[in-house]
Tab-separated table of C-alpha atoms in Angstrom:
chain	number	residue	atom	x	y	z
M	1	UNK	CA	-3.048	-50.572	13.238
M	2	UNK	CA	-3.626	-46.853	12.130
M	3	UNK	CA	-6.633	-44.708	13.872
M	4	UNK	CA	-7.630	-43.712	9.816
M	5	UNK	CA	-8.245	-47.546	9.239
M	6	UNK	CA	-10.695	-47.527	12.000
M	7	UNK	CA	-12.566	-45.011	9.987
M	8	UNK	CA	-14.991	-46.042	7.685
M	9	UNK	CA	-14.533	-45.373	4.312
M	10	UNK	CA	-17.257	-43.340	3.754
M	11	UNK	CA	-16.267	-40.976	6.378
M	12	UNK	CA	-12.664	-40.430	4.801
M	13	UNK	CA	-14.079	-40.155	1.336
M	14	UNK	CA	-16.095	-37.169	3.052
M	15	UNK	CA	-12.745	-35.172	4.270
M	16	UNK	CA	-12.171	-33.678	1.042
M	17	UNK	CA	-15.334	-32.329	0.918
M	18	UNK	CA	-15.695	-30.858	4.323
M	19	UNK	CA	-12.080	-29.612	4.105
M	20	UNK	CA	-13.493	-27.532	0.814
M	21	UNK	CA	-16.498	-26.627	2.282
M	22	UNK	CA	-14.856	-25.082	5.310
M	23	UNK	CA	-12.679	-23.227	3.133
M	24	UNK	CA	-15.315	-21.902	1.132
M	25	UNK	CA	-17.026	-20.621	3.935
M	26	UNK	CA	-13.957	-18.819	5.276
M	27	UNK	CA	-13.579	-17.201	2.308
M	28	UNK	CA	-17.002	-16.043	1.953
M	29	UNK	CA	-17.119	-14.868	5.575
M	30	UNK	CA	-14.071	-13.278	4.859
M	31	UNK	CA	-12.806	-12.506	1.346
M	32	UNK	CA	-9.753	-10.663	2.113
M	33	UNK	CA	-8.462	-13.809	2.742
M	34	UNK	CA	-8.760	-15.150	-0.431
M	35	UNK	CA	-6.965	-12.245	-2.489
M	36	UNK	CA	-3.813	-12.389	-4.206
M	37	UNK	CA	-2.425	-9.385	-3.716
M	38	UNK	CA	1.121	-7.949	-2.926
M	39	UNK	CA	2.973	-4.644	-2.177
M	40	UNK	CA	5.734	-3.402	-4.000
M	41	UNK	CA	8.027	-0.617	-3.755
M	42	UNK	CA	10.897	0.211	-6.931
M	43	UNK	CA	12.534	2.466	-8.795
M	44	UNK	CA	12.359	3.121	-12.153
M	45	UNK	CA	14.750	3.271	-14.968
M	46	UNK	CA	15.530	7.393	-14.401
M	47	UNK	CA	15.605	6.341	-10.825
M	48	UNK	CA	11.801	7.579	-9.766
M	49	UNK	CA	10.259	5.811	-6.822
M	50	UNK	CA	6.626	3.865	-7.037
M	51	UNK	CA	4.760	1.875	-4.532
M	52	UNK	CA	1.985	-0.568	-5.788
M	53	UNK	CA	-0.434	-2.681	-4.455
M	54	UNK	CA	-1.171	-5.271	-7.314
M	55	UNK	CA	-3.834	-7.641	-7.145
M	56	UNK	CA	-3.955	-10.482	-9.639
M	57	UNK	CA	-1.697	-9.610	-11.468
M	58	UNK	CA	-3.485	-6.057	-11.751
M	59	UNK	CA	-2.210	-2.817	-10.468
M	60	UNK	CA	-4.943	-1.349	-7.975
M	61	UNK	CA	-3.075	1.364	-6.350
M	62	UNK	CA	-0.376	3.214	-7.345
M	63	UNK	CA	1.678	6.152	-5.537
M	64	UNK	CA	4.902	7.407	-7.704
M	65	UNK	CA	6.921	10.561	-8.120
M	66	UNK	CA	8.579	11.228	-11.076
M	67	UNK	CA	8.070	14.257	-13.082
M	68	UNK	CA	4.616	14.919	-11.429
M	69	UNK	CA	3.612	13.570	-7.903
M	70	UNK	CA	0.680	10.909	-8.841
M	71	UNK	CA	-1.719	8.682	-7.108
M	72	UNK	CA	-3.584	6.109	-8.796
M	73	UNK	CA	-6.420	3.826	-7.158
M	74	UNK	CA	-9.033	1.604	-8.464
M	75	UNK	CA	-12.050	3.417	-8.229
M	76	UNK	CA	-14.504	1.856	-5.318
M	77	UNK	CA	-17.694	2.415	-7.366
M	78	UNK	CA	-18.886	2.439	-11.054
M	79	UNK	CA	-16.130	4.532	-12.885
M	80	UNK	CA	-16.780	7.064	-15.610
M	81	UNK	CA	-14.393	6.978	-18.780
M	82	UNK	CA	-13.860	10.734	-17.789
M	83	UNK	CA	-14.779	13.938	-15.732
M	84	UNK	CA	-14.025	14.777	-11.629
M	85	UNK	CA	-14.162	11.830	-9.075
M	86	UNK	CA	-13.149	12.036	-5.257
M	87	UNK	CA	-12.168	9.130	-3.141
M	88	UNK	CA	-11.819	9.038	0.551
M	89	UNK	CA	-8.557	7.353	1.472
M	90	UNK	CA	-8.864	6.155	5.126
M	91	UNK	CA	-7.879	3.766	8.237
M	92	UNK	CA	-9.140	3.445	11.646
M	93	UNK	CA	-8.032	6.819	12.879
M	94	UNK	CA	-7.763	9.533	9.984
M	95	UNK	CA	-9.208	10.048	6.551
M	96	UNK	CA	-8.774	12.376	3.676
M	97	UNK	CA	-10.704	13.196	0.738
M	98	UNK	CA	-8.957	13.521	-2.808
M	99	UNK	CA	-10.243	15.471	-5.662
M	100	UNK	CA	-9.228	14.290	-9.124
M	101	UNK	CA	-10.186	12.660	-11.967
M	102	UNK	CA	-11.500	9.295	-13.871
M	103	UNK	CA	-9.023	7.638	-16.473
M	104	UNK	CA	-9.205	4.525	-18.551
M	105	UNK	CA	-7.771	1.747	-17.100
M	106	UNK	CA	-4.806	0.172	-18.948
M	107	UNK	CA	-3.818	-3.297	-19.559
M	108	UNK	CA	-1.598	-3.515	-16.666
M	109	UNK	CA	-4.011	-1.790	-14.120
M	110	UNK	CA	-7.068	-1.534	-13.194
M	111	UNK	CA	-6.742	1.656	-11.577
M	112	UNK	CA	-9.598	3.983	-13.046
M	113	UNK	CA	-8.954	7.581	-10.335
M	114	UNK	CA	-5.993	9.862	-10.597
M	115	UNK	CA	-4.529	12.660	-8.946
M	116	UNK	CA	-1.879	14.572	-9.519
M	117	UNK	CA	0.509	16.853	-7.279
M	118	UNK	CA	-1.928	16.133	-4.301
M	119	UNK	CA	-4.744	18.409	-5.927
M	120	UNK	CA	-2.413	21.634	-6.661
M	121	UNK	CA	-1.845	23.351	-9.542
M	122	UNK	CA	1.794	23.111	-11.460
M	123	UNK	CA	2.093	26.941	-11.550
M	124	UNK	CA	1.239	26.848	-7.739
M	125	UNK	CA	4.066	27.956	-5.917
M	126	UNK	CA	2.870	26.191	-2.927
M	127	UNK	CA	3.707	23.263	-4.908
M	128	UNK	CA	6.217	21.283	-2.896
M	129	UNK	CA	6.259	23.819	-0.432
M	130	UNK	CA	5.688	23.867	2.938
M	131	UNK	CA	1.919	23.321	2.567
M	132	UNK	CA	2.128	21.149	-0.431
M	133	UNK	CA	4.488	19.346	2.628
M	134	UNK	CA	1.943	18.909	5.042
M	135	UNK	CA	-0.837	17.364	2.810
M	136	UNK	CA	1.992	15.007	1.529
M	137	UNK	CA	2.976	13.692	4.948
M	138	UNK	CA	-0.849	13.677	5.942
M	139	UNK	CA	-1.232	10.979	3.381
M	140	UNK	CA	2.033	9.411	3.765
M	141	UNK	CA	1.114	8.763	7.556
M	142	UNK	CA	-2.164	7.620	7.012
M	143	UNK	CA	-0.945	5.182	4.332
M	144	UNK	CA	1.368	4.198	6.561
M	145	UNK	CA	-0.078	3.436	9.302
M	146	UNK	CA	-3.035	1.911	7.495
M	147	UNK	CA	-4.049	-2.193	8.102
M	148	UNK	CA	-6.156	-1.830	6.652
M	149	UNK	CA	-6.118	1.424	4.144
M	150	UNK	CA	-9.630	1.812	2.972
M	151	UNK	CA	-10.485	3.269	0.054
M	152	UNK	CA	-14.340	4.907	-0.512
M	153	UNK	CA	-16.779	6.716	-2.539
M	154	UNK	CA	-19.931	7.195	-1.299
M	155	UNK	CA	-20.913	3.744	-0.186
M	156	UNK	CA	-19.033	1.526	-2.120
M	157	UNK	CA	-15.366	1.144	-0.824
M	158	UNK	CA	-12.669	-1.798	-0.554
M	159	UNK	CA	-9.710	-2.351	1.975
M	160	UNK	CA	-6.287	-2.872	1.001
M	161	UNK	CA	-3.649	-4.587	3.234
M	162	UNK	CA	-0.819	-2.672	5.545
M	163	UNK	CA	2.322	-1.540	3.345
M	164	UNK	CA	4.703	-4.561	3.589
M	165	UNK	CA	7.389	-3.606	2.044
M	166	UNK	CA	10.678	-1.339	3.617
M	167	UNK	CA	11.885	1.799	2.919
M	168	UNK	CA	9.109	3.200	0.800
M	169	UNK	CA	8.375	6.371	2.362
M	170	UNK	CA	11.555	7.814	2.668
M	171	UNK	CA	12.046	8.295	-1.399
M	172	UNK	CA	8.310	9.252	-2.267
M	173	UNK	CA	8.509	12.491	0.440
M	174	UNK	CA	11.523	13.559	-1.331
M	175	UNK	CA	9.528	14.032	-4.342
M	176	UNK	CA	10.035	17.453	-5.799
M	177	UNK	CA	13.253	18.231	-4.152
M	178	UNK	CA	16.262	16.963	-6.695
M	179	UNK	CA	18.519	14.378	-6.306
């Protein structure tokens, strides 16, 4: 005879339950566990590279080079429909602070910061030069070596997952320099 028909009934009818409460509790202890979200790293159709971090079917960070060098992130606090915003990008050994600019979110995104070109100017000729180099792979490491990457504005913030995906960095620091 099984062990489960030495249960009583009501006890089994109860395993459901407890199984859902438990979960429910993990996931209110800890919610990261209970997002749906994925990395992603592609090219597009004139061969530029993006890496996204899409969460419910909703882009909420966005790195790409193409004809500018862009970051987009779902802003950590109440966003504005327009005007400057900063973000501190972080994990548990570096952070930087970037200087750009509210947008409206689209139907594909829910990213609501932007900045382009890492904060320089297009007529800067430090653009994609040696120092434009150094801020680049300043973020580049830190996003890197991020798990997880942190994203912040004053106190409101949210926490991303380490990069999954190969090969991403490679493309995105050639940004700037031709085929």
């Amino acid at each position: 005879m099984s062990k489960l028909a030495d249960v009583p009934a009501m006890s089994r009818s109860r395993r459901p339950l407890l199984i859902f409460l438990m979960t429910a509790s993990l996931l209110l202890a800890y919610p990261e566990l209970g997002l749906a979200g994925s990395w992603k790293f592609e090219f597009d159709a004139r061969d530029d590279p993006s890496l996204t971090y899409s969460q419910d079917g909703k882009i909420i960070f966005l790195l790409s080079c193409g004809h500018a060098f862009a970051l987009h992130a779902k802003y950590p606090g109440t966003p504005k429909t327009s005007g400057s915003a900063s973000i501190e990008i972080s994990n548990a050994s570096a952070r930087m602070t970037l200087r750009g600019e509210f947008e409206e979110p689209t139907a594909d995104d829910q990213t609501t910061f932007v900045q382009w070109d890492l904060g320089f100017a297009r007529q800067d000729p430090e653009l994609y030069g040696k120092r434009w180099d150094k801020v680049s792979s300043r973020l580049l490491d830190l996003i890197a070596k991020a798990d997880p990457l942190t994203i912040a504005s004053g106190h409101q913030r949210y926490e991303i997952p380490r990069v999954d995906v190969p090969g991403w960095r490679r493309p995105i620091e050639k940004c700037g320099r031709g085929p």
